[in-house]
Short mmCIF file of the C-alpha atoms (twelve columns), coordinates in Angstrom:
data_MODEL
# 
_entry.id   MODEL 
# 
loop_
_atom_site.group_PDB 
_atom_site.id 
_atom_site.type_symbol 
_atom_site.label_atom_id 
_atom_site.label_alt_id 
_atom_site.label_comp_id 
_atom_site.label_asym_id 
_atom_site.label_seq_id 
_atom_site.Cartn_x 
_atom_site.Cartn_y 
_atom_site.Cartn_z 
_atom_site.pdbx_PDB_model_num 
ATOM 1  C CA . UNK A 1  46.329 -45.452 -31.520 1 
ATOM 2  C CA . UNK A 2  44.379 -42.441 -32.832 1 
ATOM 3  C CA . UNK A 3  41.126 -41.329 -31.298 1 
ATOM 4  C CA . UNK A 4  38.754 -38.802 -32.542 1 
ATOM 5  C CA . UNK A 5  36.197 -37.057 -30.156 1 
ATOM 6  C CA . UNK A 6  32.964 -36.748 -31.264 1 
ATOM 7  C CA . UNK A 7  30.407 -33.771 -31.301 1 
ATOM 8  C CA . UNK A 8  31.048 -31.929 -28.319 1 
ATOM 9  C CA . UNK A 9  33.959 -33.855 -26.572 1 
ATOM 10 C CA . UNK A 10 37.462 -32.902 -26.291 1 
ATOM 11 C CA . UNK A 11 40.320 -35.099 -25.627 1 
ATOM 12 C CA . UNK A 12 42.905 -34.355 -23.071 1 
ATOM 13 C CA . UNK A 13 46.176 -35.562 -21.498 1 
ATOM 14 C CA . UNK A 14 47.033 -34.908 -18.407 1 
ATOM 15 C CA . UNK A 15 49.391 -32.674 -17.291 1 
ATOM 16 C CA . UNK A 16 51.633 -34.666 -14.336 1 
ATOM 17 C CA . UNK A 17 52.752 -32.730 -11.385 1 
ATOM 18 C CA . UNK A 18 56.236 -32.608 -10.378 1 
ATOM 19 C CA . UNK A 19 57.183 -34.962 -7.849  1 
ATOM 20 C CA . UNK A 20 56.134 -33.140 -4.565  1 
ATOM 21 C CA . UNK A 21 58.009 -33.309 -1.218  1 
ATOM 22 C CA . UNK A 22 56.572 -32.360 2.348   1 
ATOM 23 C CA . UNK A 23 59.686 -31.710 4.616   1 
ATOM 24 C CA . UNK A 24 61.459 -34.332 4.309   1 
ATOM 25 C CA . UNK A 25 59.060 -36.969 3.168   1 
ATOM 26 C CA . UNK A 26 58.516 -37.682 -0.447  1 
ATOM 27 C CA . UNK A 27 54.725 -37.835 -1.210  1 
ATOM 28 C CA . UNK A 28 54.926 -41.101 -3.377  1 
ATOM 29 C CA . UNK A 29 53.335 -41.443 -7.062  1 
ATOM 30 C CA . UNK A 30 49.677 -43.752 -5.246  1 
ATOM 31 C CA . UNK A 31 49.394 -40.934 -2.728  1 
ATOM 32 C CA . UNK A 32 49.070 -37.550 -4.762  1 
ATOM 33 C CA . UNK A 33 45.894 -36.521 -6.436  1 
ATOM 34 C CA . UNK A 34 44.835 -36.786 -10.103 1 
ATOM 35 C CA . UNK A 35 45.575 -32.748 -11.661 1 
ATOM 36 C CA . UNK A 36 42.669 -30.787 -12.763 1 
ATOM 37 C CA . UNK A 37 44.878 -29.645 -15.471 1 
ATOM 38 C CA . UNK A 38 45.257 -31.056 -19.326 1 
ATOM 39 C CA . UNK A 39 46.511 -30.218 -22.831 1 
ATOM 40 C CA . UNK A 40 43.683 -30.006 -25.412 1 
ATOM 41 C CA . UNK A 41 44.726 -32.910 -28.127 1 
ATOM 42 C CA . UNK A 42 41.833 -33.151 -29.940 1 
ATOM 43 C CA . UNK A 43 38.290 -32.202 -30.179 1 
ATOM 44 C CA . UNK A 44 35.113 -33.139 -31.862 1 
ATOM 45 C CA . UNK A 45 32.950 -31.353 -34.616 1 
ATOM 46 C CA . UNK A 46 30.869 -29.283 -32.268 1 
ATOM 47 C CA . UNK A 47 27.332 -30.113 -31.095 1 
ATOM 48 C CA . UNK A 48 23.999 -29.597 -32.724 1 
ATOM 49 C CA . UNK A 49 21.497 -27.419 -31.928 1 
ATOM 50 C CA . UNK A 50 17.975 -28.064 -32.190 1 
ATOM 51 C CA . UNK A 51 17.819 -26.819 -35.750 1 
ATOM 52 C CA . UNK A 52 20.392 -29.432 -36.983 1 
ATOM 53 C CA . UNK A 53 22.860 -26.495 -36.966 1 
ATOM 54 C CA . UNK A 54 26.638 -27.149 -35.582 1 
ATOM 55 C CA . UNK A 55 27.756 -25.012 -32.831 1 
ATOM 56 C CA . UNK A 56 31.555 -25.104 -32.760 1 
ATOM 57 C CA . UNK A 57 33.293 -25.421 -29.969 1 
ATOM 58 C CA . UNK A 58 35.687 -22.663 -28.218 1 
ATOM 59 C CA . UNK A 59 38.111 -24.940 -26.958 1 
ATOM 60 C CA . UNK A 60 41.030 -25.438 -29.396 1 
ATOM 61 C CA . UNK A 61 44.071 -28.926 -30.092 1 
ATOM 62 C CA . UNK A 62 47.186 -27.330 -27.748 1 
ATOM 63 C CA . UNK A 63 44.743 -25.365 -25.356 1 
ATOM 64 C CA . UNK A 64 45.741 -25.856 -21.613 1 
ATOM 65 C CA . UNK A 65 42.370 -26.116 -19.792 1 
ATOM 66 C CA . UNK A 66 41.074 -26.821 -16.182 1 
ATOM 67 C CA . UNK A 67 38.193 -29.146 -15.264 1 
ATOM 68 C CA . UNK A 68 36.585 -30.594 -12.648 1 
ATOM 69 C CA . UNK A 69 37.781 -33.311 -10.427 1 
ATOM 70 C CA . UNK A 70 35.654 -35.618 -11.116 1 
ATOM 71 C CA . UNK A 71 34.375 -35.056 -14.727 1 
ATOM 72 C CA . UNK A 72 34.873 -37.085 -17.834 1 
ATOM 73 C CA . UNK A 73 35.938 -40.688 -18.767 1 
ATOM 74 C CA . UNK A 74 39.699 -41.268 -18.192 1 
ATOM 75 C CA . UNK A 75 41.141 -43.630 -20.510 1 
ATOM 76 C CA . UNK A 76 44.683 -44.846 -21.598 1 
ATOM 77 C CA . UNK A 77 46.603 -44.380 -24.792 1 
ATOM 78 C CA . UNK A 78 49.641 -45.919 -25.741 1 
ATOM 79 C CA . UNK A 79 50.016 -46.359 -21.978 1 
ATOM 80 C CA . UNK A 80 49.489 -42.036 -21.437 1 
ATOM 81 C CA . UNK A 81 45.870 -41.319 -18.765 1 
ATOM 82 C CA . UNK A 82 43.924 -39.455 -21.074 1 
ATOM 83 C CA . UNK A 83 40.525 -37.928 -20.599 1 
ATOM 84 C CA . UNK A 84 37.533 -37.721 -22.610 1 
ATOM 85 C CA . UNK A 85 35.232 -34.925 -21.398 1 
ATOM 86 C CA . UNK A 86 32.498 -32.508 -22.754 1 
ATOM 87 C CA . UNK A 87 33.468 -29.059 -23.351 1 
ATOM 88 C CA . UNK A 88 30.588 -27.578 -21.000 1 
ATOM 89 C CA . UNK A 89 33.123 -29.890 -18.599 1 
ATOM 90 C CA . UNK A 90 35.889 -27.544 -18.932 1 
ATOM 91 C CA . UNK A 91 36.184 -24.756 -16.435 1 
ATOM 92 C CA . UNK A 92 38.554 -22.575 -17.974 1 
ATOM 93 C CA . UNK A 93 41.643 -22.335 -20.268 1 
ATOM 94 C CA . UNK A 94 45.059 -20.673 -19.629 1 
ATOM 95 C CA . UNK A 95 45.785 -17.812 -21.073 1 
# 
């Protein structure tokens, strides 16, 4: 299934950490936290301003990005966690 963000939202998967390990205790899958860390795989159009005129947006399809904890709609494709989030959402993106 394809889906296309619009206006100002960007599509991201997440990216998984590696299975972690404390000692000698293996933190299972239920107990580690959701990462704050995606690839870019698509975005929308931009928004509009108040003129009617587009702004396009400065995040980019294949950008790695950090956002908040807590932001956007998480959704599943083709069985992958996705999430759908507005670019004023995203706190940075890797260089």
């Amino acid at each position: 299934m394809k889906v296309k963000p619009l206006y100002d939202r960007i599509l991201v998967k997440r990216i998984e950490e590696k299975e972690q390990k404390r000692g000698n205790i293996i933190v299972p899958d239920t107990a580690k936290e959701k990462p704050m860390e995606g690839k870019v795989i698509a975005v929308g159009k931009g928004k509009l301003d108040e003129n009617g005129k587009r702004i396009p947006l400065e995040v980019k399809v294949g950008d790695r990005i950090l956002f908040g904890k807590y932001t956007g709609t998480e959704i599943k494709i083709d069985d992958d966690e996705h999430v759908i989030l507005r670019e004023d959402e995203v706190l940075g993106i890797f260089g």
